[in-house]
Amino acid sequence: MFPRDFAWGAATSAYQIEGGWQADGKGPSIWDTFCHEKGGVFGNQNGDVTCNSYELWEKDLECIQQLGLTHYRLSLSWARLLPDGTIRNVNQKGVQYYNRVIDDLLACDVSPMVTLYHFDLPQAIQNLGGWKSPDVATLFDSYSKFCFQTFGDRVKLWITINEPHVCARLGHEVGIHAPGLKEKGTAAYLVGHNMLRAHAMAWHSYNSEYRTTQKGAVSLALNSDWFEPLDPLRHEDVASAERDLAFTLGWFAWPVFITGDYPELMRSAIETQSKMMGYSGNWRLPRFSKEDPPILGTADFFALNYYTSRKVKSGGCCGPMLSMKRDLDAEEVLDPSWPISGVSWLAVVPHGLRKLLKYIKDVFNNPTIYITENGFAQVGPLQIEDVERCKFYRSTISEVVKAIEEDGVNVRGYFAWSLMDNFEWADGFSVRFGLFHVEFSGAELSRTIYRSGREYSKIISKYKSAQSGCQGFLDDDY
C-alpha cells in the first residue's frame, strides 16, 4: 500500500531543458564549454536551446498538470543564479525565473523537489580547479545557503548534488561528461570526496540555520545499478558483486548513512591495486578531515536513481596503469534474458529495483526512500505509441508495490525520468526518455504526450482515487 502522501513525480534538470544558455545575464557552465568545444556529444549537439523551458515554462507546467503529478523535480542552474559562482554577483533575472516556477507549481498543488547541482558547474569555478579543488565545498555551501534563503520558504524537499558517482567517474575518469578530464585512478576519488564535503556543509547549514523555520528535508541523489554475482556459487563472483556495490552506491552512501567514512572494502581494494603498481600507502582515496563538518547523518531521506542491473564476475582488470576499473577488478555482464531499452547499457530489469530497495533497507538502517529517477529510453524512429515503455512503467511500479508491501521498504515517492525528451548529455537528442515528446526540429518546440505518459497519468489517477492504497488498482485495464 502506498502511503497517502506518496510523491508521484517526474524529473528534469536545468541544463537539459532550460536553454537560454546566455540569456538575461546567465554565466557559462562546464556543459556549455564542453559542448561548444565540439567532439564530445552526439552530432555536436548542445543545450543552448534544448526544450527552451526558460521561455516556455508555461508549456512544461501544462504537461505536469496533464499528468496529474503531485511532485516535480527540477534543478537550479548555479550559473544562472550566480554567474561567476559566488554570492558577490546575483542574477536577479535567474531568481525571478525560479521564483515563478516554484510559485506556479505550488499554485497548481504540485510540490517542488529542488536539486541544487545537476552536473552544470559554473565555468568560473571550474577555472579555479572545479570539483578537484578543496575550496569548491565552501563555494557550494555559500550557493546552497543562498538558495535556502531565497526559495526555502516554499521548497520542502532538497537534493544537494545529483549522482556524484557519475560526475566523478564520467567527468574526471572516463572523460565523456564535462569537464572531460581523463585523469585515471586519481581525480574521480578526489572529486567524489569534495562533493561529499560540499554536501555535508550544505546539510549542516540547512540544519543549523533554516530547518527550524522552513521545516524541509535535505539529501543527495545517489545512482546505482543492482549488482548480483554471475555465478552465486562462485566465491570470486560474489566478492566482485559486493565490491561493485561498494564502489558505486557504497562510495557515497556508506559515509552518509553508516560510518562517516568510505567502505573498507573500497579502501582496501584501492590500496591493494596501488601496492601492486609499486605505490605505498592509500594516497588516492582521501581521508575526511576533523576540520570538516561530520559526514555521517547528513541525509534526511535516501534519494535513489535506478535504471538497470548487472551480473558481475571476477576479473576485468585492465592494463598496467592506475584506474578505477583496475581498482574495481570486476566485469559487468548482461543477462541475455533481459530486454534492452534503446541504448545498449539500459537493460530493462524492474525486479532489480525491488532487490536494490530491499538492500538499502537492510544495509542503510531502513531509511525513507524516494526513487528520484527511473526511466526507459527510446532511440531511432519516433514512437508516440510507446508500448514497451508502458509495460516498463507498469512492471516497475508493480515491483515498488512489492517492495513496500512484502519487503517492508519505506518508499515515499517515485519520479519518472523524464517529464519530456531533452538533451541527454553525451547522447544529445538521439535518446528520448520523456513522458512527452518534444519536437526539436520545430521552432515552437511543441510537446506531445506519449502513450506512456497517458499510462503513467492513469496509474497516478487511480492511486489518488483509491482510498485503500494501491492493491488491485495496478491490474485494472492492463
Coordinates of C-alpha atoms in Angstrom, one line a residue:
M1 CA 0.0 0.0 0.0
F2 CA 1.4 3.4 -1.0
P3 CA 1.4 6.0 1.8
R4 CA -1.4 8.5 1.4
D5 CA 1.2 11.3 0.9
F6 CA 3.2 9.3 -1.7
A7 CA 5.0 11.6 -4.1
W8 CA 4.1 10.9 -7.8
G9 CA 6.6 12.9 -9.8
A10 CA 8.7 13.4 -12.9
A11 CA 12.1 14.8 -13.1
T12 CA 14.2 17.2 -15.2
S13 CA 17.4 19.2 -14.9
A14 CA 18.3 22.7 -15.8
Y15 CA 20.9 22.2 -18.5
Q16 CA 18.9 19.5 -20.1
I17 CA 15.7 21.5 -20.6
E18 CA 16.1 25.2 -20.0
G19 CA 18.1 26.6 -23.0
G20 CA 18.7 30.3 -22.7
W21 CA 22.4 29.5 -22.2
Q22 CA 23.5 33.1 -22.1
A23 CA 20.1 34.8 -21.6
D24 CA 19.5 37.6 -19.1
G25 CA 22.9 37.5 -17.5
K26 CA 23.4 33.8 -17.1
G27 CA 27.1 32.7 -16.8
P28 CA 28.6 29.8 -18.7
S29 CA 28.6 26.3 -17.2
I30 CA 31.1 23.5 -17.8
W31 CA 28.5 21.9 -20.1
D32 CA 28.3 25.0 -22.2
T33 CA 32.0 24.8 -22.6
F34 CA 32.1 21.0 -23.2
C35 CA 29.5 21.2 -25.9
H36 CA 30.9 24.2 -27.7
E37 CA 34.4 22.7 -27.9
K38 CA 32.8 20.0 -30.3
G39 CA 33.5 16.4 -30.5
G40 CA 32.2 15.3 -27.1
V41 CA 28.5 15.0 -27.9
F42 CA 26.5 13.1 -30.5
G43 CA 26.2 15.1 -33.6
N44 CA 28.0 18.0 -31.9
Q45 CA 24.6 18.9 -30.3
N46 CA 24.3 21.2 -27.3
G47 CA 21.9 22.5 -24.7
D48 CA 21.9 26.1 -26.0
V49 CA 18.2 25.9 -26.7
T50 CA 17.0 22.3 -26.0
C51 CA 13.4 22.5 -24.7
N52 CA 13.7 26.2 -24.1
S53 CA 12.0 25.9 -20.8
Y54 CA 13.5 29.2 -19.8
E55 CA 10.9 30.8 -22.1
L56 CA 8.4 28.1 -22.4
W57 CA 7.9 27.2 -18.7
E58 CA 4.1 27.5 -19.0
K59 CA 4.1 24.7 -21.6
D60 CA 6.0 22.5 -19.1
L61 CA 3.5 23.3 -16.4
E62 CA 0.7 22.2 -18.7
C63 CA 2.4 18.9 -19.1
I64 CA 2.8 18.5 -15.4
Q65 CA -0.9 19.2 -14.9
Q66 CA -1.9 16.9 -17.7
L67 CA -0.1 14.0 -15.9
G68 CA -1.6 14.8 -12.6
L69 CA 1.7 14.9 -10.8
T70 CA 1.8 15.6 -7.1
H71 CA 5.6 16.5 -7.2
Y72 CA 8.0 17.8 -9.8
R73 CA 11.8 17.5 -9.5
L74 CA 13.8 20.3 -11.1
S75 CA 17.3 21.6 -10.7
L76 CA 18.6 25.1 -10.4
S77 CA 21.3 26.4 -12.7
W78 CA 24.1 27.6 -10.4
A79 CA 25.4 29.8 -13.2
R80 CA 22.0 31.3 -13.9
L81 CA 21.6 32.4 -10.3
L82 CA 25.3 33.3 -9.6
P83 CA 27.0 33.8 -13.0
D84 CA 30.5 33.7 -11.5
G85 CA 29.6 31.0 -9.0
T86 CA 29.8 33.4 -6.0
I87 CA 27.2 35.3 -4.0
R88 CA 29.0 38.5 -4.9
N89 CA 27.2 38.5 -8.2
V90 CA 23.5 37.6 -8.0
N91 CA 21.5 37.5 -11.3
Q92 CA 18.0 38.7 -10.3
K93 CA 16.5 37.5 -13.6
G94 CA 17.5 34.0 -12.7
V95 CA 16.0 34.4 -9.2
Q96 CA 12.8 35.7 -10.8
Y97 CA 12.6 32.7 -13.2
Y98 CA 12.9 30.1 -10.4
N99 CA 10.5 32.0 -8.2
R100 CA 7.9 31.9 -10.9
V101 CA 8.5 28.1 -11.5
I102 CA 8.1 27.4 -7.8
D103 CA 5.1 29.6 -7.3
D104 CA 3.4 28.3 -10.3
L105 CA 3.9 24.7 -9.2
L106 CA 2.5 25.4 -5.7
A107 CA -0.5 27.3 -7.2
C108 CA -1.3 24.0 -9.1
D109 CA -0.9 22.0 -5.9
V110 CA 2.4 20.4 -7.1
S111 CA 5.3 20.2 -4.6
P112 CA 8.8 21.0 -5.9
M113 CA 11.8 18.8 -5.2
V114 CA 14.7 21.1 -6.0
T115 CA 18.2 19.9 -6.9
L116 CA 21.0 22.4 -6.3
Y117 CA 23.6 20.7 -8.5
H118 CA 22.9 18.5 -11.6
F119 CA 26.2 18.4 -13.4
D120 CA 26.4 22.0 -14.5
L121 CA 29.2 23.7 -12.5
P122 CA 29.8 27.3 -13.3
Q123 CA 32.8 27.6 -15.7
A124 CA 34.2 30.3 -13.4
I125 CA 34.5 27.7 -10.6
Q126 CA 36.0 25.2 -13.0
N127 CA 38.6 27.7 -13.9
L128 CA 39.6 27.7 -10.2
G129 CA 40.0 23.9 -10.2
G130 CA 36.4 22.8 -10.1
W131 CA 35.5 19.8 -8.0
K132 CA 39.2 18.9 -7.7
S133 CA 39.8 21.9 -5.6
P134 CA 39.1 21.7 -1.8
D135 CA 37.7 25.3 -2.0
V136 CA 34.7 24.2 -4.0
A137 CA 33.0 22.9 -1.0
T138 CA 32.9 26.3 0.7
L139 CA 31.7 27.9 -2.6
F140 CA 28.9 25.3 -2.8
D141 CA 27.9 25.9 0.8
S142 CA 27.5 29.6 0.1
Y143 CA 25.5 28.9 -3.0
S144 CA 23.3 26.4 -1.1
K145 CA 22.6 28.9 1.7
F146 CA 21.7 31.5 -0.9
C147 CA 19.1 29.0 -2.4
F148 CA 17.8 28.0 1.0
Q149 CA 17.4 31.7 2.0
T150 CA 15.8 32.6 -1.4
F151 CA 13.5 29.7 -2.1
G152 CA 13.4 27.6 1.1
D153 CA 10.2 29.2 2.5
R154 CA 8.4 27.2 -0.3
V155 CA 10.6 24.2 -1.0
K156 CA 10.4 21.3 1.4
L157 CA 12.4 18.7 -0.4
W158 CA 16.0 19.5 -1.4
I159 CA 18.7 17.5 -3.2
T160 CA 22.2 18.9 -2.8
I161 CA 24.1 17.0 -5.5
N162 CA 22.8 14.7 -8.2
E163 CA 24.7 11.5 -8.9
P164 CA 28.2 12.4 -7.5
H165 CA 29.3 9.0 -8.8
V166 CA 28.5 9.9 -12.4
C167 CA 30.0 13.4 -12.0
A168 CA 33.2 12.0 -10.6
R169 CA 33.7 9.0 -12.9
L170 CA 32.3 10.2 -16.3
G171 CA 33.6 13.7 -15.9
H172 CA 37.0 13.1 -14.4
E173 CA 38.0 9.4 -15.1
V174 CA 36.3 8.4 -18.4
G175 CA 36.0 12.0 -19.8
I176 CA 32.7 11.6 -21.7
H177 CA 31.0 14.2 -19.5
A178 CA 32.0 17.7 -18.7
P179 CA 34.7 18.8 -17.8
G180 CA 36.0 16.0 -19.9
L181 CA 39.0 15.0 -17.8
K182 CA 40.7 11.6 -18.1
E183 CA 42.9 11.5 -15.0
K184 CA 42.5 7.9 -14.3
G185 CA 42.7 6.4 -10.9
T186 CA 43.1 9.7 -9.1
A187 CA 40.8 12.6 -10.0
A188 CA 37.5 10.9 -9.6
Y189 CA 38.2 9.9 -6.0
L190 CA 39.2 13.5 -5.2
V191 CA 36.1 14.9 -6.9
G192 CA 33.8 12.5 -5.0
H193 CA 35.5 13.4 -1.8
N194 CA 34.9 17.2 -2.3
M195 CA 31.4 16.5 -3.4
L196 CA 30.7 14.7 -0.1
R197 CA 32.4 17.6 1.8
A198 CA 30.2 20.1 -0.1
H199 CA 27.1 18.1 0.6
A200 CA 27.8 17.8 4.3
M201 CA 28.5 21.5 4.6
A202 CA 25.2 22.4 2.9
W203 CA 23.3 19.9 5.0
H204 CA 24.7 21.3 8.3
S205 CA 24.0 24.8 7.1
Y206 CA 20.4 23.9 6.5
N207 CA 20.2 22.0 9.8
S208 CA 21.5 24.9 11.9
E209 CA 20.1 27.9 10.1
Y210 CA 17.0 27.0 8.2
R211 CA 15.4 23.8 9.4
T212 CA 13.5 25.2 12.4
T213 CA 11.7 27.8 10.3
Q214 CA 11.5 26.1 6.9
K215 CA 10.9 22.5 8.1
G216 CA 12.3 20.9 5.0
A217 CA 14.4 17.8 4.3
V218 CA 17.7 17.6 2.6
S219 CA 19.6 14.7 0.9
L220 CA 21.8 13.8 -2.1
A221 CA 20.7 11.7 -5.1
L222 CA 22.7 8.5 -5.5
N223 CA 22.7 6.4 -8.6
S224 CA 23.2 2.7 -8.5
D225 CA 22.5 -0.4 -10.6
W226 CA 21.6 -3.6 -8.8
F227 CA 24.6 -6.0 -8.9
E228 CA 24.5 -9.7 -8.3
P229 CA 27.0 -12.4 -9.0
L230 CA 27.0 -14.1 -12.3
D231 CA 27.5 -17.4 -10.5
P232 CA 26.2 -17.2 -7.0
L233 CA 28.0 -20.4 -6.0
R234 CA 31.4 -19.0 -7.1
H235 CA 33.1 -17.0 -4.2
E236 CA 35.0 -14.8 -6.6
D237 CA 31.8 -13.6 -8.4
V238 CA 30.1 -13.0 -5.1
A239 CA 33.0 -10.9 -3.9
S240 CA 33.1 -9.0 -7.2
A241 CA 29.4 -8.1 -6.9
E242 CA 29.9 -6.9 -3.4
R243 CA 32.8 -4.8 -4.5
D244 CA 30.8 -3.3 -7.3
L245 CA 28.1 -2.2 -4.9
A246 CA 30.7 -0.7 -2.6
F247 CA 32.4 1.3 -5.5
T248 CA 29.0 2.5 -6.8
L249 CA 26.4 3.0 -4.1
G250 CA 28.6 2.5 -1.0
W251 CA 31.2 5.1 -2.1
F252 CA 28.7 7.8 -1.1
A253 CA 26.0 6.1 0.9
W254 CA 28.4 4.5 3.4
P255 CA 29.9 7.8 4.6
V256 CA 26.5 9.5 4.9
F257 CA 24.4 6.6 6.4
I258 CA 26.8 4.1 8.1
T259 CA 30.2 5.1 9.3
G260 CA 31.2 8.6 8.2
D261 CA 33.9 7.0 6.0
Y262 CA 34.3 5.1 2.8
P263 CA 33.5 1.3 2.7
E264 CA 36.6 -0.6 3.9
L265 CA 36.0 -2.9 1.0
M266 CA 36.6 0.0 -1.4
R267 CA 39.6 1.4 0.5
S268 CA 41.3 -1.9 0.7
A269 CA 40.7 -2.7 -3.0
I270 CA 42.3 0.6 -4.0
E271 CA 45.2 0.1 -1.6
T272 CA 45.8 -3.4 -3.0
Q273 CA 46.0 -2.1 -6.5
S274 CA 48.2 0.8 -5.6
K275 CA 50.7 -1.6 -4.0
M276 CA 50.6 -3.9 -7.0
M277 CA 51.6 -0.9 -9.1
G278 CA 54.5 -0.1 -6.8
Y279 CA 52.9 2.7 -4.8
S280 CA 53.0 2.8 -1.0
G281 CA 50.0 3.6 1.2
N282 CA 46.5 4.6 0.2
W283 CA 47.0 8.1 -1.1
R284 CA 44.4 8.0 -3.8
L285 CA 41.2 7.8 -1.7
P286 CA 41.3 10.8 0.7
R287 CA 40.6 10.8 4.4
F288 CA 38.0 13.1 5.9
S289 CA 39.4 15.9 8.0
K290 CA 38.3 16.6 11.5
E291 CA 38.2 20.2 10.4
D292 CA 35.2 19.5 8.1
P293 CA 31.6 19.1 9.3
P294 CA 30.8 15.4 10.0
I295 CA 29.6 13.4 7.0
L296 CA 27.6 10.8 9.0
G297 CA 23.9 11.5 9.3
T298 CA 23.8 14.3 6.6
A299 CA 20.7 12.9 4.8
D300 CA 17.1 13.2 5.9
F301 CA 16.0 10.6 3.3
F302 CA 17.6 8.3 0.8
A303 CA 17.3 9.5 -2.8
L304 CA 17.9 6.8 -5.3
N305 CA 18.3 7.0 -9.1
Y306 CA 17.9 3.5 -10.6
Y307 CA 17.9 2.5 -14.2
T308 CA 19.3 -1.1 -14.7
S309 CA 21.1 -4.1 -13.3
R310 CA 24.2 -6.1 -14.0
K311 CA 25.6 -9.6 -13.4
V312 CA 29.1 -9.4 -12.1
K313 CA 32.1 -11.8 -12.4
S314 CA 35.6 -11.6 -11.2
G315 CA 38.3 -10.0 -13.4
G316 CA 38.1 -7.1 -15.7
C317 CA 41.4 -5.6 -14.6
C318 CA 42.8 -3.6 -17.4
G319 CA 46.3 -2.6 -18.4
P320 CA 49.4 -1.6 -16.4
M321 CA 48.0 1.8 -15.4
L322 CA 46.1 3.0 -12.4
S323 CA 42.4 3.3 -13.0
M324 CA 39.0 2.9 -11.3
K325 CA 38.4 -0.1 -13.5
R326 CA 41.6 -1.7 -12.2
D327 CA 40.7 -0.9 -8.6
L328 CA 37.2 -2.5 -9.1
D329 CA 38.6 -5.6 -10.6
A330 CA 35.2 -6.9 -11.7
E331 CA 33.5 -7.4 -15.0
E332 CA 29.9 -6.5 -15.5
V333 CA 27.8 -8.5 -18.0
L334 CA 24.2 -8.5 -19.2
D335 CA 21.8 -11.4 -18.6
P336 CA 20.7 -12.3 -22.2
S337 CA 17.1 -12.7 -20.9
W338 CA 16.9 -9.0 -20.1
P339 CA 15.4 -6.9 -22.9
I340 CA 17.3 -3.8 -23.9
S341 CA 15.7 -0.3 -23.8
G342 CA 17.0 1.6 -26.8
V343 CA 20.6 2.3 -25.6
S344 CA 22.9 -0.6 -25.1
W345 CA 23.6 0.0 -21.4
L346 CA 20.0 0.1 -20.3
A347 CA 18.7 -3.4 -19.8
V348 CA 15.1 -3.5 -18.5
V349 CA 15.2 -5.1 -15.1
P350 CA 12.4 -3.9 -12.9
H351 CA 12.9 -6.7 -10.3
G352 CA 16.4 -5.3 -9.8
L353 CA 14.9 -2.1 -8.4
R354 CA 13.0 -4.2 -5.8
K355 CA 16.2 -6.0 -4.8
L356 CA 18.1 -2.8 -4.5
L357 CA 15.4 -1.2 -2.4
K358 CA 15.5 -4.2 -0.1
Y359 CA 19.3 -4.0 0.1
I360 CA 19.1 -0.3 1.0
K361 CA 16.5 -1.0 3.7
D362 CA 18.7 -3.8 5.2
V363 CA 22.1 -2.1 4.9
F364 CA 21.4 1.6 5.5
N365 CA 19.1 1.3 8.5
N366 CA 15.7 1.3 6.9
P367 CA 15.6 4.9 5.6
T368 CA 12.8 6.8 4.0
I369 CA 13.4 6.4 0.3
Y370 CA 12.4 8.5 -2.7
I371 CA 13.1 7.0 -6.2
T372 CA 14.3 10.2 -7.7
E373 CA 14.9 8.9 -11.2
N374 CA 13.9 5.9 -13.2
G375 CA 13.1 5.6 -16.9
F376 CA 13.1 3.9 -20.3
A377 CA 15.0 5.1 -23.4
Q378 CA 13.7 5.3 -26.9
V379 CA 16.0 5.7 -29.9
G380 CA 15.5 5.5 -33.6
P381 CA 12.2 6.3 -35.3
L382 CA 9.8 8.2 -33.1
Q383 CA 7.1 6.0 -31.5
I384 CA 4.4 8.1 -29.8
E385 CA 2.5 4.8 -29.1
D386 CA 5.5 3.5 -27.0
V387 CA 4.0 0.2 -25.8
E388 CA 7.3 -1.2 -24.4
R389 CA 7.8 1.9 -22.2
C390 CA 4.2 1.5 -21.0
K391 CA 5.0 -2.1 -20.0
F392 CA 8.2 -0.9 -18.3
Y393 CA 6.3 1.6 -16.1
R394 CA 3.6 -0.9 -15.1
S395 CA 6.2 -3.6 -14.3
T396 CA 8.5 -1.2 -12.4
I397 CA 5.7 0.3 -10.2
S398 CA 4.5 -3.2 -9.6
E399 CA 7.9 -4.0 -8.2
V400 CA 7.8 -0.9 -6.0
V401 CA 4.5 -2.1 -4.6
K402 CA 6.1 -5.5 -3.7
A403 CA 9.0 -3.7 -2.1
I404 CA 6.6 -1.8 0.1
E405 CA 4.0 -4.5 0.9
E406 CA 6.2 -7.6 1.0
D407 CA 9.6 -6.3 1.9
G408 CA 8.6 -3.5 4.2
V409 CA 10.6 -0.9 2.4
N410 CA 9.7 2.7 3.3
V411 CA 9.3 4.1 -0.2
R412 CA 7.7 7.6 -0.2
G413 CA 7.9 8.7 -3.8
Y414 CA 8.6 7.8 -7.4
F415 CA 9.9 10.2 -10.0
A416 CA 9.9 9.2 -13.7
W417 CA 12.8 10.3 -15.8
S418 CA 11.8 12.4 -17.6
L419 CA 9.0 14.8 -17.9
M420 CA 9.9 15.3 -21.6
D421 CA 12.5 14.5 -24.1
N422 CA 15.6 16.6 -23.5
F423 CA 19.3 16.9 -24.0
E424 CA 20.7 13.6 -22.8
W425 CA 24.3 14.6 -22.1
A426 CA 26.8 12.8 -24.4
D427 CA 23.9 11.3 -26.4
G428 CA 22.5 14.7 -27.2
F429 CA 18.9 14.4 -28.6
S430 CA 19.4 10.9 -30.0
V431 CA 18.0 9.3 -26.9
R432 CA 14.4 10.0 -25.7
F433 CA 13.3 9.4 -22.1
G434 CA 10.3 11.7 -22.0
L435 CA 6.7 11.2 -21.0
F436 CA 6.2 14.0 -23.5
H437 CA 7.9 14.1 -26.9
V438 CA 9.5 17.5 -27.8
E439 CA 9.7 18.3 -31.5
F440 CA 13.2 19.8 -31.5
S441 CA 13.1 20.4 -35.3
G442 CA 10.3 22.9 -35.0
A443 CA 10.6 26.5 -33.8
E444 CA 7.7 26.0 -31.4
L445 CA 9.3 23.0 -29.7
S446 CA 5.8 21.5 -29.2
R447 CA 5.2 18.9 -26.5
T448 CA 3.1 15.8 -27.3
I449 CA 2.2 13.2 -24.7
Y450 CA 3.5 9.7 -25.3
R451 CA 1.2 6.8 -24.7
S452 CA 3.4 6.0 -21.7
G453 CA 2.6 9.5 -20.3
R454 CA -1.1 8.7 -20.5
E455 CA -0.5 5.3 -18.8
Y456 CA 1.5 6.9 -16.0
S457 CA -1.2 9.5 -15.6
K458 CA -3.7 6.7 -15.3
I459 CA -1.7 5.0 -12.6
I460 CA -1.5 8.2 -10.7
S461 CA -5.2 9.0 -11.1
K462 CA -6.2 5.5 -9.9
Y463 CA -4.0 5.7 -6.9
K464 CA -5.3 9.1 -5.9
S465 CA -8.9 7.8 -6.1
A466 CA -8.0 4.5 -4.3
Q467 CA -8.6 5.2 -0.6
S468 CA -7.4 1.8 0.4
G469 CA -4.0 2.2 -1.3
C470 CA -2.5 0.5 -4.4
Q471 CA -3.6 -3.1 -4.0
G472 CA -5.5 -4.1 -7.1
F473 CA -5.6 -0.8 -9.0
L474 CA -2.5 -1.6 -11.0
D475 CA -4.1 -4.6 -12.6
D476 CA -7.2 -2.9 -13.9
D477 CA -7.3 -2.4 -17.6
Y478 CA -3.8 -3.9 -18.1

